[in-house]
Amino acid sequence: MNNITNTGEETRLRPTSDLEDMLKGAVQTMVGDVFDINTLESNLTELFMILRKKVTEEIFHQIDVEHMECKECGNKMKNKGKKHRKIKGLVDYDIHVRVFYCDKCERYERPLDKIIGNTGRITLEVKEAMVLLGQRIPFEEASSYMEKLLKVGISHESIQELLEGIGEKISKEEEELIADEIDANGYVKDWKDGKPINDIAYMELDGSMVQTREDDWKEVRVGVIFAEKDRLEVDKNHNELYRKKYFSVFNDDKNSLAEFKNRATLEAYNFGFHNYVKHVIVGDGAPWIWDYASTYHPGAIQVLDYYHASEYLCNAINAVQLKDEGQSKQLKDWLWEGKIEEIIKSLEKVPKCKEIEDCLRYYRKNSSRMKYGEYRKEGVDIGSGVIESAHRVVVQVRMKQSGMHWNKKNVQPIVSLRALYLSGRWSNIVTHLKDAA
Ligand SMILES: [Zn+2]
């Protein structure tokens, strides 16, 4: 491969036949070498790298003219020197943009600007890759993936800076939207009823903790809205949603809960949540969820997530080590059927301990949201876990890896970006990337 590299590096490619010769030379070299398909592919990668650079250089060279006539008056324009531009892309562009000036018309021309346009320091192609990786994996890893997969060297600091900048714009935009659409009492300003939809819509609300540098663990609230008909069964234990809307608000100050509620209200309205003949709010025991649900979605069916309920019961059963297996099975069956009063009566008879007390308190408080038998009969999902919980996909997989600490100011930008990505709004992200430096 060395001869190709040398040919490429030392002389500028002129006519297209040079490119053809270069390709023929490359093929001859590779045929001549003894290698397997893996060597072939690594040689190809190297060849693509060289081609990428040569072809772009050639294009720039052809567009770059030494003399220019004014488009307005036809006079020869003055050469005012060159402006240096460095752009990071699939190729490291190191460009000297010639600047021409017409005295008569007082106008400038920069021929190479035709290609560069208003591209900032990094091309869109590379920025998209940075965001795609950085929203999912640690910045250091994203940087090494860029190098490995795209052969583009970009620092983890640059990736972080881009992600935080874009995320901040997105979260600002979200805040502005809420200010425009939601009134001071948390209701949609310009509410219009839609046509009834004969299906079930769900809003799942949840929270997750993130470790911050300043205040140790802080909560991020997460929600997701989807409809039953958008569910795609991958296998018995795993469903995918092909339409869903995630949203997330960092619980940073005393206004954060109101912000999250406003956000949930707006997302629900935009989704048409209330138009669904059955609309369901699923959550754990957090009082703010049910307070919010009762106030802003009085027509919604409230469902306490089955797995949270089940966890309390299992802890209680394990704590007292019920000898009678029949009894613990009975308790679990009652839960599945939503016979919460039976469970409470039964647990009141066993010796008291912390786990029993916790379970009793939780069940007494939430029994109206635990009619699991009834829900299942109506086809309402009881939070069975076939859909991965929102807080896990939005927050945990990215923000909660071992040893990860986040500056508080960076939490909201990253979760906003991630929620948008997971909601399938890539084009929205790209729009922001086009404007970014
Ligand atoms: Zn002119």
Short mmCIF file of C-alpha atoms and ligand atoms in Angstrom, two decimals:
data_model
loop_
_atom_site.label_atom_id
_atom_site.label_comp_id
_atom_site.label_asym_id
_atom_site.label_seq_id
_atom_site.Cartn_x
_atom_site.Cartn_y
_atom_site.Cartn_z
CA MET A 1 0.00 0.00 0.00
CA ASN A 2 2.92 2.34 0.53
CA ASN A 3 3.29 3.18 -3.13
CA ILE A 4 -0.32 4.36 -3.22
CA THR A 5 0.18 6.54 -0.19
CA ASN A 6 3.29 8.08 -1.68
CA THR A 7 1.70 8.72 -5.05
CA GLY A 8 -1.19 10.36 -3.27
CA GLU A 9 0.76 12.48 -0.85
CA GLU A 10 3.44 13.87 -3.12
CA THR A 11 1.64 14.99 -6.23
CA ARG A 12 -1.70 16.66 -6.69
CA LEU A 13 -4.09 14.62 -8.78
CA ARG A 14 -4.79 16.42 -12.01
CA PRO A 15 -7.04 14.94 -14.67
CA THR A 16 -9.42 12.14 -13.82
CA SER A 17 -7.15 9.65 -15.58
CA ASP A 18 -4.78 10.09 -12.63
CA LEU A 19 -7.51 8.78 -10.38
CA GLU A 20 -8.04 5.82 -12.68
CA ASP A 21 -4.31 5.11 -12.75
CA MET A 22 -4.19 5.31 -9.01
CA LEU A 23 -7.05 2.82 -8.66
CA LYS A 24 -5.45 0.46 -11.18
CA GLY A 25 -2.16 0.72 -9.30
CA ALA A 26 -3.93 -0.04 -6.05
CA VAL A 27 -5.61 -3.12 -7.50
CA GLN A 28 -2.29 -4.36 -8.96
CA THR A 29 -0.54 -3.90 -5.64
CA MET A 30 -3.25 -5.76 -3.78
CA VAL A 31 -3.37 -8.59 -6.32
CA GLY A 32 0.41 -8.88 -6.07
CA ASP A 33 0.37 -9.11 -2.29
CA VAL A 34 -0.37 -12.34 -0.53
CA PHE A 35 -3.31 -11.66 1.72
CA ASP A 36 -6.68 -12.83 2.93
CA ILE A 37 -9.97 -10.99 2.83
CA ASN A 38 -9.24 -9.22 6.12
CA THR A 39 -6.01 -7.76 4.77
CA LEU A 40 -7.91 -6.77 1.64
CA GLU A 41 -10.47 -4.89 3.71
CA SER A 42 -7.92 -3.08 5.82
CA ASN A 43 -6.13 -2.08 2.59
CA LEU A 44 -9.46 -0.90 1.20
CA THR A 45 -10.07 1.24 4.26
CA GLU A 46 -6.68 2.85 3.76
CA LEU A 47 -7.43 3.38 0.09
CA PHE A 48 -10.78 5.00 0.91
CA MET A 49 -9.03 7.35 3.29
CA ILE A 50 -6.64 8.45 0.58
CA LEU A 51 -9.41 8.74 -2.00
CA ARG A 52 -11.54 10.75 0.37
CA LYS A 53 -8.73 13.26 0.76
CA LYS A 54 -7.67 13.31 -2.90
CA VAL A 55 -11.16 13.68 -4.31
CA THR A 56 -12.04 16.57 -2.02
CA GLU A 57 -8.71 18.30 -2.72
CA GLU A 58 -9.39 17.94 -6.42
CA ILE A 59 -12.89 19.38 -6.11
CA PHE A 60 -11.63 22.34 -4.11
CA HIS A 61 -8.83 22.87 -6.58
CA GLN A 62 -11.18 22.95 -9.55
CA ILE A 63 -13.54 25.44 -7.95
CA ASP A 64 -10.72 27.62 -6.68
CA VAL A 65 -9.99 30.17 -9.46
CA GLU A 66 -7.05 32.55 -9.61
CA HIS A 67 -8.82 35.30 -11.50
CA MET A 68 -12.38 36.46 -11.39
CA GLU A 69 -14.58 38.81 -13.31
CA CYS A 70 -17.28 40.73 -11.53
CA LYS A 71 -20.70 39.23 -12.16
CA GLU A 72 -22.27 42.71 -12.05
CA CYS A 73 -20.00 44.83 -14.25
CA GLY A 74 -17.69 42.33 -15.92
CA ASN A 75 -14.52 44.08 -14.69
CA LYS A 76 -11.57 42.06 -13.49
CA MET A 77 -11.82 41.72 -9.72
CA LYS A 78 -8.93 42.49 -7.38
CA ASN A 79 -7.29 39.61 -5.58
CA LYS A 80 -7.43 40.59 -1.91
CA GLY A 81 -5.49 37.58 -0.62
CA LYS A 82 -6.67 34.47 1.17
CA LYS A 83 -8.66 33.67 4.25
CA HIS A 84 -7.59 30.56 6.14
CA ARG A 85 -10.30 28.09 7.15
CA LYS A 86 -9.91 24.84 9.02
CA ILE A 87 -12.85 22.46 9.02
CA LYS A 88 -13.06 19.08 10.66
CA GLY A 89 -14.93 16.58 8.55
CA LEU A 90 -14.45 13.15 7.08
CA VAL A 91 -11.32 14.91 5.81
CA ASP A 92 -9.33 17.54 7.69
CA TYR A 93 -9.97 20.54 5.49
CA ASP A 94 -7.23 23.13 5.53
CA ILE A 95 -8.50 25.69 3.07
CA HIS A 96 -7.29 29.05 1.87
CA VAL A 97 -10.33 30.85 0.56
CA ARG A 98 -9.39 33.46 -2.04
CA VAL A 99 -11.09 36.79 -1.60
CA PHE A 100 -11.85 38.94 -4.67
CA TYR A 101 -13.13 42.51 -4.66
CA CYS A 102 -14.70 44.77 -7.28
CA ASP A 103 -13.89 48.45 -6.61
CA LYS A 104 -16.65 49.68 -8.85
CA CYS A 105 -19.49 47.61 -7.41
CA GLU A 106 -17.95 47.39 -3.94
CA ARG A 107 -18.65 43.71 -3.73
CA TYR A 108 -16.70 40.66 -2.55
CA GLU A 109 -16.53 37.15 -3.97
CA ARG A 110 -15.15 34.08 -2.24
CA PRO A 111 -15.47 31.23 -4.76
CA LEU A 112 -14.78 28.46 -2.25
CA ASP A 113 -17.60 29.67 -0.02
CA LYS A 114 -19.85 27.92 -2.53
CA ILE A 115 -18.68 24.63 -1.01
CA ILE A 116 -18.09 25.69 2.54
CA GLY A 117 -21.25 27.72 2.91
CA ASN A 118 -21.89 28.54 6.54
CA THR A 119 -20.36 25.30 7.82
CA GLY A 120 -18.71 25.97 11.15
CA ARG A 121 -15.64 24.23 12.47
CA ILE A 122 -17.12 20.76 11.94
CA THR A 123 -19.13 19.31 9.06
CA LEU A 124 -22.71 18.14 9.57
CA GLU A 125 -21.78 14.53 8.75
CA VAL A 126 -19.27 14.44 11.59
CA LYS A 127 -21.49 16.38 14.00
CA GLU A 128 -24.31 13.87 13.46
CA ALA A 129 -21.96 11.02 14.30
CA MET A 130 -20.73 12.87 17.41
CA VAL A 131 -24.28 13.35 18.69
CA LEU A 132 -25.41 9.86 17.78
CA LEU A 133 -22.59 8.35 19.83
CA GLY A 134 -22.36 10.96 22.58
CA GLN A 135 -26.03 10.78 23.54
CA ARG A 136 -25.65 7.06 24.24
CA ILE A 137 -22.10 6.33 25.44
CA PRO A 138 -19.47 8.20 27.50
CA PHE A 139 -17.70 10.98 25.59
CA GLU A 140 -14.29 9.26 25.80
CA GLU A 141 -15.74 6.12 24.25
CA ALA A 142 -17.57 8.15 21.61
CA SER A 143 -14.25 9.73 20.68
CA SER A 144 -12.55 6.38 20.21
CA TYR A 145 -15.52 5.03 18.21
CA MET A 146 -15.26 8.04 15.89
CA GLU A 147 -11.62 7.15 15.30
CA LYS A 148 -12.26 3.45 14.91
CA LEU A 149 -15.36 3.55 12.72
CA LEU A 150 -15.12 6.80 10.81
CA LYS A 151 -11.36 7.37 10.95
CA VAL A 152 -12.07 10.83 12.27
CA GLY A 153 -9.98 12.05 15.19
CA ILE A 154 -12.07 14.23 17.46
CA SER A 155 -11.51 14.89 21.15
CA HIS A 156 -13.98 13.85 23.81
CA GLU A 157 -14.03 17.48 24.95
CA SER A 158 -15.30 18.55 21.51
CA ILE A 159 -18.00 15.89 21.60
CA GLN A 160 -19.08 16.93 25.09
CA GLU A 161 -19.12 20.61 24.11
CA LEU A 162 -21.28 19.94 21.05
CA LEU A 163 -23.71 17.68 22.94
CA GLU A 164 -24.14 20.12 25.80
CA GLY A 165 -24.58 23.05 23.44
CA ILE A 166 -27.21 21.29 21.34
CA GLY A 167 -28.92 19.85 24.40
CA GLU A 168 -29.12 23.28 25.97
CA LYS A 169 -30.73 24.73 22.84
CA ILE A 170 -33.24 21.90 22.79
CA SER A 171 -34.14 22.28 26.46
CA LYS A 172 -34.46 26.08 26.05
CA GLU A 173 -36.78 25.50 23.11
CA GLU A 174 -38.86 23.13 25.24
CA GLU A 175 -39.13 25.74 27.98
CA GLU A 176 -40.22 28.39 25.50
CA LEU A 177 -42.86 26.08 24.08
CA ILE A 178 -44.29 25.49 27.54
CA ALA A 179 -44.35 29.22 28.26
CA ASP A 180 -46.28 29.71 25.01
CA GLU A 181 -48.78 26.89 25.37
CA ILE A 182 -49.38 26.34 29.09
CA ASP A 183 -51.08 28.87 31.36
CA ALA A 184 -50.05 29.90 34.88
CA ASN A 185 -52.25 27.19 36.43
CA GLY A 186 -50.67 24.44 34.36
CA TYR A 187 -53.46 24.01 31.80
CA VAL A 188 -53.24 24.06 27.99
CA LYS A 189 -54.12 27.62 26.92
CA ASP A 190 -55.85 26.86 23.64
CA TRP A 191 -57.46 23.52 24.37
CA LYS A 192 -59.37 21.82 21.56
CA ASP A 193 -61.07 18.44 21.91
CA GLY A 194 -60.13 15.91 19.27
CA LYS A 195 -62.05 13.01 17.76
CA PRO A 196 -62.31 9.96 20.06
CA ILE A 197 -59.77 7.23 19.29
CA ASN A 198 -60.86 3.69 20.03
CA ASP A 199 -57.64 2.54 21.66
CA ILE A 200 -55.72 2.78 24.92
CA ALA A 201 -53.09 5.47 25.50
CA TYR A 202 -50.57 5.33 28.32
CA MET A 203 -48.56 7.92 30.14
CA GLU A 204 -45.89 6.42 32.36
CA LEU A 205 -44.28 8.73 34.89
CA ASP A 206 -41.20 7.91 36.84
CA GLY A 207 -38.00 9.20 38.37
CA SER A 208 -34.37 8.22 38.42
CA MET A 209 -31.36 9.41 40.40
CA VAL A 210 -28.25 10.91 38.84
CA GLN A 211 -25.02 11.59 40.69
CA THR A 212 -24.05 15.26 40.45
CA ARG A 213 -20.74 16.83 41.36
CA GLU A 214 -22.33 19.57 43.43
CA ASP A 215 -25.19 17.93 45.33
CA ASP A 216 -24.57 14.21 45.17
CA TRP A 217 -27.68 12.30 44.01
CA LYS A 218 -30.45 14.29 42.37
CA GLU A 219 -33.65 13.13 40.72
CA VAL A 220 -34.49 13.33 37.04
CA ARG A 221 -38.19 12.94 36.26
CA VAL A 222 -39.08 11.03 33.13
CA GLY A 223 -42.27 10.36 31.23
CA VAL A 224 -43.28 8.45 28.14
CA ILE A 225 -46.55 8.49 26.20
CA PHE A 226 -47.61 5.81 23.75
CA ALA A 227 -50.69 4.00 22.49
CA GLU A 228 -51.55 0.32 22.57
CA LYS A 229 -51.76 0.09 18.77
CA ASP A 230 -48.18 1.35 18.49
CA ARG A 231 -46.90 -1.66 20.33
CA LEU A 232 -45.04 -4.25 18.33
CA GLU A 233 -44.47 -7.65 19.88
CA VAL A 234 -40.88 -8.72 19.29
CA ASP A 235 -41.30 -11.84 21.38
CA LYS A 236 -43.39 -12.98 24.33
CA ASN A 237 -41.41 -10.94 26.85
CA HIS A 238 -40.39 -8.01 24.75
CA ASN A 239 -42.37 -5.27 23.04
CA GLU A 240 -41.11 -2.41 20.94
CA LEU A 241 -42.99 0.83 20.45
CA TYR A 242 -42.73 2.34 17.03
CA ARG A 243 -44.23 5.63 18.16
CA LYS A 244 -43.55 7.06 21.58
CA LYS A 245 -42.75 10.41 23.11
CA TYR A 246 -40.28 10.71 25.94
CA PHE A 247 -39.73 13.79 28.06
CA SER A 248 -37.53 14.48 31.01
CA VAL A 249 -36.90 17.28 33.52
CA PHE A 250 -34.00 17.50 35.95
CA ASN A 251 -35.23 18.11 39.47
CA ASP A 252 -32.87 20.98 40.10
CA ASP A 253 -34.88 23.50 42.09
CA LYS A 254 -38.29 24.15 43.59
CA ASN A 255 -39.79 24.94 40.16
CA SER A 256 -38.76 21.63 38.62
CA LEU A 257 -41.88 19.71 39.61
CA ALA A 258 -44.15 22.36 38.11
CA GLU A 259 -41.99 22.33 34.97
CA PHE A 260 -42.29 18.58 34.68
CA LYS A 261 -46.06 18.68 35.17
CA ASN A 262 -46.39 21.38 32.52
CA ARG A 263 -44.26 19.35 30.20
CA ALA A 264 -46.35 16.21 30.77
CA THR A 265 -49.55 18.19 30.19
CA LEU A 266 -48.29 19.64 26.91
CA GLU A 267 -46.94 16.30 25.66
CA ALA A 268 -50.23 14.61 26.55
CA TYR A 269 -52.20 17.26 24.70
CA ASN A 270 -49.97 17.06 21.61
CA PHE A 271 -50.25 13.28 21.62
CA GLY A 272 -54.03 13.46 21.89
CA PHE A 273 -53.89 11.46 25.14
CA HIS A 274 -57.40 12.50 26.21
CA ASN A 275 -58.92 11.52 22.88
CA TYR A 276 -58.19 7.87 23.56
CA VAL A 277 -61.29 6.08 24.80
CA LYS A 278 -59.15 4.69 27.60
CA HIS A 279 -56.20 6.73 28.80
CA VAL A 280 -54.08 5.36 31.56
CA ILE A 281 -51.47 6.86 33.86
CA VAL A 282 -48.95 4.37 35.21
CA GLY A 283 -46.60 5.23 38.05
CA ASP A 284 -45.04 4.05 41.27
CA GLY A 285 -46.07 5.20 44.75
CA ALA A 286 -44.67 8.74 44.43
CA PRO A 287 -47.48 11.04 45.70
CA TRP A 288 -46.72 13.80 43.16
CA ILE A 289 -47.68 11.45 40.30
CA TRP A 290 -51.18 10.79 41.64
CA ASP A 291 -51.69 14.35 42.75
CA TYR A 292 -50.84 15.43 39.21
CA ALA A 293 -52.96 12.70 37.58
CA SER A 294 -56.08 13.54 39.62
CA THR A 295 -55.80 17.28 39.01
CA TYR A 296 -54.87 17.41 35.34
CA HIS A 297 -56.17 14.12 33.95
CA PRO A 298 -59.33 13.39 35.97
CA GLY A 299 -60.62 11.02 33.28
CA ALA A 300 -57.52 8.85 33.31
CA ILE A 301 -57.36 5.36 34.78
CA GLN A 302 -54.67 5.38 37.47
CA VAL A 303 -52.57 2.24 37.65
CA LEU A 304 -49.91 1.59 40.25
CA ASP A 305 -47.10 -0.13 38.42
CA TYR A 306 -47.54 -3.85 39.10
CA TYR A 307 -43.87 -4.54 39.63
CA HIS A 308 -43.51 -1.94 42.34
CA ALA A 309 -46.52 -3.43 44.12
CA SER A 310 -45.15 -6.91 43.69
CA GLU A 311 -41.78 -5.89 45.11
CA TYR A 312 -43.36 -4.70 48.37
CA LEU A 313 -45.27 -7.95 48.75
CA CYS A 314 -42.23 -10.11 48.01
CA ASN A 315 -40.15 -8.20 50.56
CA ALA A 316 -42.87 -8.73 53.16
CA ILE A 317 -43.18 -12.44 52.37
CA ASN A 318 -39.41 -12.94 52.54
CA ALA A 319 -39.09 -10.99 55.79
CA VAL A 320 -41.51 -13.15 57.76
CA GLN A 321 -40.47 -16.34 55.95
CA LEU A 322 -43.96 -17.69 55.60
CA LYS A 323 -43.68 -21.42 56.27
CA ASP A 324 -46.79 -22.19 54.33
CA GLU A 325 -45.98 -21.99 50.61
CA GLY A 326 -49.68 -22.07 49.89
CA GLN A 327 -50.09 -18.85 51.84
CA SER A 328 -47.46 -16.92 49.92
CA LYS A 329 -48.84 -18.18 46.62
CA GLN A 330 -52.30 -17.09 47.75
CA LEU A 331 -51.00 -13.59 48.51
CA LYS A 332 -49.39 -13.30 45.07
CA ASP A 333 -52.53 -14.59 43.36
CA TRP A 334 -54.59 -12.00 45.21
CA LEU A 335 -52.24 -9.29 44.00
CA TRP A 336 -52.53 -10.51 40.39
CA GLU A 337 -56.32 -10.44 40.77
CA GLY A 338 -56.24 -7.07 42.51
CA LYS A 339 -57.81 -8.36 45.75
CA ILE A 340 -55.87 -5.89 47.87
CA GLU A 341 -58.27 -5.96 50.83
CA GLU A 342 -57.65 -9.70 51.20
CA ILE A 343 -53.90 -9.12 51.25
CA ILE A 344 -54.20 -6.35 53.84
CA LYS A 345 -56.44 -8.48 56.09
CA SER A 346 -54.05 -11.39 55.81
CA LEU A 347 -50.88 -9.37 56.48
CA GLU A 348 -52.45 -7.70 59.50
CA LYS A 349 -52.52 -11.13 61.15
CA VAL A 350 -48.81 -11.96 60.77
CA PRO A 351 -46.16 -10.74 63.27
CA LYS A 352 -45.22 -7.12 62.64
CA CYS A 353 -41.88 -6.14 61.12
CA LYS A 354 -40.63 -3.24 58.99
CA GLU A 355 -41.29 -4.96 55.64
CA ILE A 356 -44.84 -5.91 56.63
CA GLU A 357 -45.53 -2.37 57.84
CA ASP A 358 -44.09 -0.89 54.62
CA CYS A 359 -46.20 -3.17 52.47
CA LEU A 360 -49.37 -2.46 54.46
CA ARG A 361 -48.84 1.29 54.31
CA TYR A 362 -48.14 1.18 50.56
CA TYR A 363 -51.15 -1.02 49.80
CA ARG A 364 -53.57 0.95 51.98
CA LYS A 365 -52.51 4.17 50.28
CA ASN A 366 -52.66 2.81 46.73
CA SER A 367 -55.38 0.13 46.77
CA SER A 368 -57.65 2.15 44.46
CA ARG A 369 -54.92 1.95 41.79
CA MET A 370 -54.31 -1.77 42.19
CA LYS A 371 -57.40 -3.34 40.60
CA TYR A 372 -55.15 -5.51 38.49
CA GLY A 373 -57.72 -8.21 37.67
CA GLU A 374 -60.14 -5.59 36.39
CA TYR A 375 -57.47 -3.76 34.38
CA ARG A 376 -56.30 -6.94 32.70
CA LYS A 377 -59.87 -7.85 31.76
CA GLU A 378 -60.18 -4.46 30.08
CA GLY A 379 -56.93 -4.98 28.20
CA VAL A 380 -55.08 -2.35 30.21
CA ASP A 381 -51.37 -2.98 30.69
CA ILE A 382 -50.48 -3.02 34.37
CA GLY A 383 -46.88 -2.00 33.93
CA SER A 384 -45.79 -5.52 33.20
CA GLY A 385 -42.30 -4.53 32.20
CA VAL A 386 -42.61 -5.77 28.61
CA ILE A 387 -41.83 -2.19 27.73
CA GLU A 388 -38.54 -1.05 29.12
CA SER A 389 -39.17 1.64 31.68
CA ALA A 390 -38.64 5.21 30.56
CA HIS A 391 -36.23 6.15 33.32
CA ARG A 392 -33.97 3.28 32.33
CA VAL A 393 -33.72 4.10 28.63
CA VAL A 394 -33.67 7.88 28.97
CA VAL A 395 -31.55 8.33 32.08
CA GLN A 396 -29.89 5.25 33.46
CA VAL A 397 -28.16 3.76 30.43
CA ARG A 398 -26.43 7.06 29.71
CA MET A 399 -26.23 9.00 32.97
CA LYS A 400 -25.88 6.31 35.58
CA GLN A 401 -22.80 4.31 34.76
CA SER A 402 -20.28 3.50 37.44
CA GLY A 403 -18.22 6.43 38.61
CA MET A 404 -20.18 8.92 36.54
CA HIS A 405 -20.63 12.38 38.03
CA TRP A 406 -22.43 15.16 36.17
CA ASN A 407 -22.18 18.88 36.50
CA LYS A 408 -25.70 19.98 37.35
CA LYS A 409 -25.88 22.39 34.43
CA ASN A 410 -25.21 19.53 31.99
CA VAL A 411 -27.88 17.12 33.20
CA GLN A 412 -30.90 18.77 31.56
CA PRO A 413 -29.20 19.27 28.16
CA ILE A 414 -28.19 15.62 27.94
CA VAL A 415 -31.53 14.15 29.08
CA SER A 416 -33.42 16.52 26.76
CA LEU A 417 -31.29 15.45 23.83
CA ARG A 418 -31.61 11.80 24.69
CA ALA A 419 -35.39 11.99 25.15
CA LEU A 420 -35.71 13.67 21.76
CA TYR A 421 -33.50 11.07 20.11
CA LEU A 422 -35.45 8.19 21.67
CA SER A 423 -38.70 9.78 20.52
CA GLY A 424 -37.51 9.42 16.93
CA ARG A 425 -37.01 13.16 16.37
CA TRP A 426 -33.58 12.95 14.73
CA SER A 427 -34.49 15.53 12.08
CA ASN A 428 -35.19 18.01 14.87
CA ILE A 429 -31.69 17.40 16.24
CA VAL A 430 -30.14 17.80 12.79
CA THR A 431 -31.85 21.18 12.39
CA HIS A 432 -30.08 22.34 15.54
CA LEU A 433 -26.79 20.84 14.35
CA LYS A 434 -26.95 22.82 11.12
CA ASP A 435 -26.93 26.02 13.15
CA ALA A 436 -24.21 24.91 15.55
CA ALA A 437 -20.60 26.05 15.11
ZN ZN B 1 -18.25 45.04 -10.47
#
